[in-house]
Amino acid sequence: MTVALHRATADDLPAMATTDGRAFGIDYSEQDLTDLRLILDPDRFVLARDGGGGEVVGVAGSFPFEITPPGGVPITAEGVTWVSVAATHRRRGILRSMMGELHSGYAGAGTPLAVLAASEGGIYGRFGYGVATASRDVEIDRARAVLRADVPDPAGVRFADTEEVRERVPAIHRRWCAVQPGALSRPPRWWEFALLDRPHQRRGGTSRFHLLHADGYVGYRLDSGVCRVVDFFAVTEEARLALWRVLLRMDLVRTITTEAVADDDPLRWLLTDARAVRTTGVADGVWARVLDTPAVLAARRYAVEVDVVLQVDDPDGYAGGRFRVRGGPDGAECAPTEAAADLCLDVPALGAVAFGGTRAHTLARAGRLSADAPEVLGRFDAACAADREPYAGTHF
Ligand SMILES: CC(=O)SCCNC(=O)CCNC(=O)[C@H](O)C(C)(C)COP(=O)(O)OP(=O)(O)OC[C@H]1O[C@@H](n2cnc3c(N)ncnc32)[C@H](O)[C@@H]1OP(=O)(O)O
C-alpha cells in the first residue's frame, strides 16, 4: 500500500478533522470547523493520503509563533500540532515522513525553530525535540492562603468584558512575552479564537471572567467552589500581586486551580503558609527542535560572559556542526567554526538548554552533553541559566 503526502487546502479541513477526531476522541461540529478556520492555515499542513482509496490517513501541521529566549529577541517558530495517523495505518513510517516534510519546509523557509506539545513523551526525541519548558498544575487552598501583613496592596484590578479584553489584552500579552523566557506569542486571530469561549471549551465551568490590570490579565472560570484560572500573565510584580489579591479574595471559592503560572511564581513567598500552594502535577510543556543553531543561540542573552565551541550532533543535518558562541548579558553571536569543540551535545539537549529550563550539568550527568573540562561545563551552565523558569503560557 502506498501513501502519498500533499499540502492541504481549505477544502481538506473536514477530512483533517475526521482524522484528528478519530485519534484524539473529538466530534468536530460544523461550528467547530468554522471556528478552526480562524486559526488554521491549510497550507501549513501536510496530509498523507492512502494510494488505494485516496482517503486522508495522516495529518500534521503548525501554527506560526514567536518564542522568547532568555533575555533576548523573540525567535520565529512553527508550533507543530494536529499530528495524527489513522489507527489502520500506524507504524509504517507515515509520521516520520510527515515530520521530514514539515522540517525541511521550515528549514527551507529559514525558520530556525520548531516547537510542540507532545501527547506522549516517547515520540519526539527521535525527531530532534527536547523539553524546553515545564507545565505545572497548581492548587491553592484559598482559606489557608493568607498574604503576609507586610505585603502591599497595589490595587488597580477591575472586571472587563470580552470586547475590552480583545482591545487591550493582546498588547499586555506582547509586553509579558518580552520579559518571560519560553513565552509563546499569540497572533490576533488566536485571541479571536480563544475569546469565542464556546461551551465545550468550558469543561463544565462558567464562561470566562476577565480581570484586567494596566499591566496584567487573568481569565478564570468558576466551577462548584473551584476557581479555574485559565490565563494569568503580569508584566510587573505589582500587577501580579494585585491580580493574586483579587483571586485570593474570592469568597465562596474553596480552591484555586491553575496550569497558567510558572512554578517559580513568587506567590508562595508572599504567604504566611507556603503550603497553601501545592504543585499537583509536573509535566513537560513545550518541546523545542532547533533547525538553525546560530540563529537560536545568538538570539538569547547569557547570564555571564561565555566563549565556547559547541559540537552539535543532529542526524537529520539541520542543526549539526561546530559553532562558536560568544555572548553575555548584553548580546551574543554564534557562527560555524573549525576550532576544537569544548562541549558536545545532541540536538534535543540543545533545545532543552537553549531556553534555560534544563541545566547543562543535568544533561552532562545524563550523558547527553559532554565537556572537555569541568570549568567549561560550569561556565556554560552558569551562562545558560535564566532569571525565570521558562514558561510558554499558551497551549496549542
Ligand atoms: C504535537 C502533537 O500533535 S502530539 C500528538 C501526536 N498524536 C497522537 O498522539 C495521536 C495518536 N497517535 C497517532 O496518531 C500515531 O500513533 C502517531 C502520530 C503518534 C505515530 O504515527 P505513526 O505513523 O505510527 O509513526 P511512524 O510509523 O512514522 O513512527 C516513527 C517512529 O516513531 C515511533 N513511534 C510512533 N508512535 C510512537 C509512540 N506513541 N510512542 C513511542 N514511539 C512511537 C515508531 O516506533 C517509529 O520509531 P523508529 O524511530 O524506530 O522508526
XYZ file of C-alpha atoms and ligand atoms in Angstrom:
447
model
C 0.000 0.000 0.000
C 1.480 3.358 -0.995
C 0.860 6.587 0.847
C 1.494 9.992 -0.710
C 1.998 13.345 1.020
C 0.189 16.506 -0.104
C -0.136 20.048 1.148
C -3.645 20.610 2.493
C -6.120 23.080 1.022
C -9.094 24.779 2.684
C -11.373 22.045 1.308
C -9.454 19.390 3.249
C -10.422 20.686 6.692
C -13.374 18.271 7.207
C -11.192 15.246 6.333
C -8.382 16.566 8.543
C -10.838 16.992 11.415
C -12.146 13.449 10.931
C -8.614 12.021 11.154
C -7.745 14.204 14.146
C -11.088 13.440 15.847
C -10.594 9.674 15.493
C -7.131 9.918 17.073
C -7.999 12.272 19.934
C -11.656 11.379 20.526
C -13.233 14.628 19.349
C -16.516 15.081 17.447
C -15.946 18.225 15.387
C -19.204 20.042 14.552
C -19.763 22.367 11.591
C -19.427 25.268 14.052
C -16.077 23.901 15.251
C -14.807 23.780 11.669
C -15.920 27.365 11.083
C -14.126 28.421 14.285
C -10.976 26.498 13.367
C -10.736 28.311 10.059
C -9.854 31.389 12.136
C -6.539 29.926 13.303
C -5.662 27.111 10.953
C -3.719 27.830 7.721
C -4.280 24.764 5.499
C -1.039 25.347 3.592
C 0.873 24.852 6.850
C -0.460 21.266 6.966
C 0.603 18.078 5.215
C -1.794 15.225 4.591
C -0.965 11.596 3.976
C -3.381 10.006 1.524
C -3.765 6.318 1.021
C -2.796 5.426 -2.528
C -5.647 2.930 -2.812
C -8.748 4.906 -1.759
C -7.218 8.359 -1.556
C -8.603 8.945 1.929
C -6.669 11.025 4.444
C -4.753 8.709 6.801
C -2.328 11.201 8.332
C -2.273 14.894 9.275
C 0.390 17.185 10.682
C 0.855 20.925 10.532
C 1.718 24.005 12.517
C 0.730 27.399 13.840
C 3.128 30.328 13.440
C 4.571 31.611 16.734
C 7.406 33.535 18.228
C 9.075 32.240 21.386
C 11.163 34.330 23.769
C 14.646 33.069 24.660
C 16.189 34.195 27.966
C 16.695 37.957 27.819
C 16.621 38.010 24.081
C 14.911 38.707 20.828
C 11.836 36.532 20.071
C 12.620 33.614 17.757
C 10.281 32.718 14.883
C 8.998 29.189 15.443
C 6.490 26.848 13.868
C 4.304 25.208 16.509
C 3.719 21.643 15.281
C 0.208 20.467 16.040
C -2.716 18.261 14.975
C -0.407 15.302 14.447
C -2.284 12.069 13.875
C -2.142 8.910 11.794
C -5.173 6.648 11.294
C -5.107 3.591 13.577
C -5.374 1.447 10.420
C -2.079 2.863 9.095
C 0.205 3.215 12.140
C 3.858 2.154 12.476
C 4.538 2.242 8.753
C 6.560 5.445 8.777
C 3.783 7.964 7.996
C 4.596 10.210 10.965
C 8.285 10.046 10.095
C 7.627 11.137 6.514
C 5.267 13.962 7.607
C 7.812 15.275 10.134
C 10.514 15.138 7.447
C 8.311 17.137 5.088
C 7.460 19.747 7.738
C 11.032 20.167 8.978
C 12.531 20.517 5.520
C 9.833 23.100 4.688
C 10.617 25.109 7.845
C 14.363 24.952 7.261
C 13.902 25.921 3.597
C 11.879 28.961 4.667
C 14.605 29.984 7.145
C 12.546 29.215 10.277
C 15.116 28.479 12.987
C 12.957 26.501 15.398
C 10.008 24.129 15.644
C 8.126 23.639 18.918
C 5.319 21.348 20.031
C 3.343 19.987 22.964
C 3.678 16.203 22.942
C 0.799 13.781 23.555
C 3.310 11.136 24.692
C 6.872 11.539 25.923
C 8.381 8.784 23.776
C 7.590 10.117 20.321
C 9.505 13.294 19.556
C 13.068 12.907 20.859
C 13.883 10.880 17.726
C 12.884 13.897 15.624
C 15.284 16.197 17.496
C 12.928 17.722 20.091
C 13.971 18.373 23.688
C 11.869 19.629 26.597
C 12.289 23.407 26.770
C 9.598 24.440 29.266
C 7.667 22.734 32.045
C 3.962 22.690 32.719
C 2.690 22.579 36.302
C -0.720 22.054 37.851
C -1.116 24.156 40.960
C -3.840 24.031 43.593
C -4.313 26.776 46.163
C -6.224 26.229 49.384
C -7.817 29.672 49.490
C -8.689 29.720 53.210
C -5.074 28.928 54.082
C -3.548 31.325 51.528
C -3.112 34.417 53.720
C -0.812 37.148 52.468
C 1.848 38.337 54.910
C 0.924 41.539 56.744
C 3.764 43.497 55.103
C 2.694 42.627 51.548
C 1.386 45.792 49.854
C -1.996 46.162 48.168
C -1.273 47.768 44.784
C -4.976 47.614 43.681
C -5.778 48.637 40.082
C -7.699 45.489 39.059
C -11.207 45.588 37.605
C -13.501 43.304 35.647
C -13.532 43.726 31.869
C -15.907 42.475 29.199
C -14.831 40.467 26.176
C -14.734 43.497 23.912
C -12.296 45.326 26.176
C -10.157 42.209 26.511
C -9.998 41.962 22.716
C -8.869 45.593 22.505
C -6.427 45.841 25.394
C -5.129 42.465 26.473
C -3.160 41.402 23.354
C -0.799 44.373 23.871
C -0.294 43.422 27.538
C 0.410 39.858 26.463
C 3.031 41.081 23.978
C 4.756 43.044 26.755
C 4.637 39.965 29.007
C 6.163 37.796 26.266
C 9.098 40.203 26.051
C 10.068 39.540 29.693
C 9.158 35.867 30.040
C 11.574 33.210 28.733
C 9.714 30.487 26.865
C 6.613 32.655 26.276
C 4.731 31.932 23.056
C 3.241 34.826 21.134
C -0.459 34.936 20.297
C -1.423 36.359 16.905
C -4.643 38.483 16.872
C -6.651 35.596 15.385
C -5.534 33.409 18.308
C -7.320 35.846 20.613
C -10.387 35.810 18.368
C -10.491 32.034 18.667
C -9.888 31.913 22.448
C -12.489 34.588 23.146
C -15.216 32.683 21.282
C -15.362 30.773 24.572
C -17.637 28.040 23.234
C -19.403 25.827 25.801
C -17.144 22.828 25.069
C -14.089 24.963 25.940
C -15.547 25.489 29.431
C -15.386 21.863 30.622
C -18.345 22.265 32.932
C -17.345 25.672 34.305
C -18.785 29.124 33.655
C -17.841 31.276 30.708
C -14.538 33.131 31.090
C -14.470 36.035 33.564
C -11.824 38.668 32.913
C -9.708 40.553 35.467
C -7.799 43.437 33.958
C -4.869 45.462 35.263
C -2.910 48.011 33.196
C -0.013 45.523 33.233
C -1.684 42.154 33.614
C -4.636 39.893 32.956
C -6.386 36.899 34.484
C -9.047 34.780 32.751
C -10.896 32.350 35.019
C -13.960 30.126 35.289
C -15.976 29.167 38.364
C -16.970 25.565 38.866
C -18.685 24.415 42.104
C -16.445 26.197 44.602
C -13.359 25.985 42.400
C -11.865 28.954 40.567
C -10.090 27.608 37.494
C -7.556 30.175 36.306
C -7.076 29.576 32.593
C -4.870 32.538 31.779
C -2.568 34.593 34.027
C 0.147 36.965 32.918
C 1.600 40.067 34.506
C 4.295 42.323 33.113
C 5.170 43.789 36.529
C 5.354 42.275 40.006
C 2.896 44.947 41.140
C 0.313 43.725 38.616
C 0.964 40.103 39.581
C 0.378 40.848 43.253
C -2.744 42.914 42.532
C -4.234 40.062 40.477
C -3.403 37.427 43.097
C -5.006 39.611 45.772
C -8.298 39.682 43.867
C -8.221 35.910 43.284
C -7.500 35.212 46.953
C -10.471 37.392 47.969
C -12.992 35.265 46.084
C -15.455 34.331 48.810
C -17.320 31.069 48.138
C -14.234 29.733 46.363
C -12.614 26.851 48.220
C -9.788 26.118 45.813
C -7.995 27.969 43.048
C -6.518 25.683 40.414
C -4.287 26.619 37.536
C -1.814 25.444 34.930
C -1.379 29.068 33.928
C 1.529 30.068 36.178
C 5.153 29.010 36.200
C 6.367 27.072 39.222
C 8.624 29.971 40.211
C 5.648 32.308 40.568
C 6.514 34.198 43.781
C 3.080 33.643 45.388
C 4.389 31.057 47.883
C 6.833 33.620 49.228
C 4.068 36.172 49.769
C 2.021 33.889 52.035
C 2.194 33.180 55.749
C 1.927 29.463 54.916
C 3.690 28.411 51.711
C 1.959 25.012 51.844
C -1.294 26.681 50.804
C 0.126 26.419 47.254
C 0.561 22.821 46.145
C 2.068 21.616 42.887
C -0.253 18.738 41.993
C 1.368 17.756 38.699
C 4.511 18.436 36.708
C 4.892 17.601 33.046
C 6.871 18.638 30.017
C 5.456 21.803 28.442
C 6.893 22.995 25.129
C 9.426 20.845 23.288
C 11.896 22.662 21.027
C 13.623 21.408 17.866
C 16.499 23.622 16.782
C 16.769 23.878 12.990
C 19.314 26.711 12.842
C 21.829 26.632 15.695
C 23.487 30.044 15.131
C 20.099 31.811 14.875
C 18.820 30.304 18.134
C 21.995 30.683 20.186
C 22.634 34.262 19.035
C 19.031 35.314 19.793
C 19.355 34.714 23.518
C 21.348 36.519 26.195
C 23.705 34.782 28.620
C 23.786 35.352 32.375
C 27.617 35.602 32.411
C 30.189 36.113 29.659
C 30.787 32.922 27.721
C 33.039 31.961 24.804
C 32.690 28.320 23.916
C 32.776 25.949 20.923
C 29.845 23.521 20.748
C 29.692 20.351 18.701
C 26.012 19.672 17.945
C 25.031 16.204 16.812
C 21.952 16.201 14.555
C 21.387 13.029 12.485
C 18.906 14.935 10.286
C 21.537 17.536 9.484
C 19.684 20.802 10.143
C 21.347 21.980 13.341
C 24.517 19.875 13.392
C 28.087 21.110 13.217
C 30.600 23.005 15.298
C 29.724 26.509 16.431
C 31.464 29.192 18.460
C 29.134 31.017 20.860
C 30.325 34.294 22.317
C 27.947 36.218 24.489
C 26.909 37.720 27.768
C 24.133 39.786 29.321
C 24.181 42.388 26.518
C 24.214 40.249 23.408
C 25.588 37.189 21.686
C 26.928 35.898 18.405
C 27.196 32.368 17.109
C 28.840 31.122 13.900
C 30.278 27.905 12.455
C 33.925 27.291 13.323
C 36.734 24.829 12.629
C 38.096 25.215 16.162
C 38.147 22.225 18.521
C 34.952 21.646 20.474
C 34.763 22.401 24.213
C 31.314 20.812 24.609
C 29.391 18.177 22.654
C 25.626 17.687 22.833
C 22.804 16.194 20.809
C 20.108 18.329 19.226
C 17.329 17.518 21.757
C 19.736 18.575 24.533
C 20.355 21.824 22.660
C 16.587 22.501 22.556
C 16.399 21.850 26.305
C 19.326 24.036 27.306
C 18.590 26.920 24.897
C 15.692 28.274 26.989
C 17.385 27.935 30.373
C 14.947 25.386 31.822
C 17.350 22.454 31.933
C 20.825 22.781 33.363
C 23.863 21.791 31.341
C 25.101 19.971 34.475
C 21.937 17.820 34.471
C 22.366 16.955 30.787
C 26.022 16.089 31.430
C 25.020 13.753 34.272
C 22.608 12.052 31.837
C 25.352 11.651 29.229
C 23.558 13.966 26.794
C 26.266 16.624 26.941
C 29.991 16.207 27.467
C 32.671 18.767 28.227
C 36.440 18.769 27.848
C 36.910 20.367 31.246
C 34.668 20.775 34.305
C 35.264 24.546 34.403
C 33.979 24.901 30.807
C 30.849 22.989 31.765
C 30.424 25.168 34.861
C 30.792 28.356 32.831
C 28.334 27.193 30.147
C 25.864 26.083 32.824
C 26.021 29.467 34.562
C 25.749 31.333 31.245
C 22.626 29.465 30.095
C 20.649 29.968 33.323
C 17.573 32.176 33.011
C 16.344 34.582 35.684
C 12.893 32.981 35.437
C 11.759 29.458 34.806
C 10.869 29.262 31.103
C 7.136 29.049 30.690
C 5.044 29.131 27.489
C 1.652 30.353 28.738
C -0.199 29.219 25.595
C -1.463 25.712 24.857
C -1.690 24.514 21.291
C 2.389 17.680 18.503
C 1.224 16.750 18.532
O 0.235 16.958 17.871
S 1.343 15.405 19.573
C 0.072 14.307 19.024
C 0.592 13.019 18.443
N -0.569 12.217 18.048
C -1.187 11.318 18.834
O -0.775 11.033 19.959
C -2.449 10.692 18.258
C -2.449 9.155 18.345
N -1.258 8.555 17.723
C -1.041 8.586 16.380
O -1.797 9.166 15.617
C 0.183 7.855 15.852
O 0.421 6.719 16.640
C 1.459 8.732 15.853
C 1.215 10.027 15.077
C 1.891 9.085 17.277
C 2.600 7.922 15.211
O 2.328 7.734 13.840
P 2.986 6.528 13.008
O 2.755 6.805 11.568
O 2.523 5.242 13.571
O 4.536 6.706 13.352
P 5.759 6.144 12.462
O 5.397 4.781 11.941
O 6.165 7.158 11.468
O 6.860 6.012 13.588
C 8.068 6.727 13.564
C 8.859 6.306 14.785
O 8.181 6.752 15.946
C 7.913 5.635 16.816
N 6.614 5.902 17.447
C 5.459 6.152 16.836
N 4.498 6.369 17.745
C 5.058 6.220 18.949
C 4.557 6.318 20.261
N 3.276 6.597 20.507
N 5.419 6.175 21.278
C 6.721 5.886 21.047
N 7.243 5.780 19.787
C 6.419 5.946 18.772
C 7.889 4.442 15.908
O 8.143 3.272 16.630
C 8.988 4.801 14.934
O 10.228 4.556 15.580
P 11.636 4.379 14.795
O 12.395 5.624 15.098
O 12.242 3.177 15.406
O 11.334 4.249 13.330
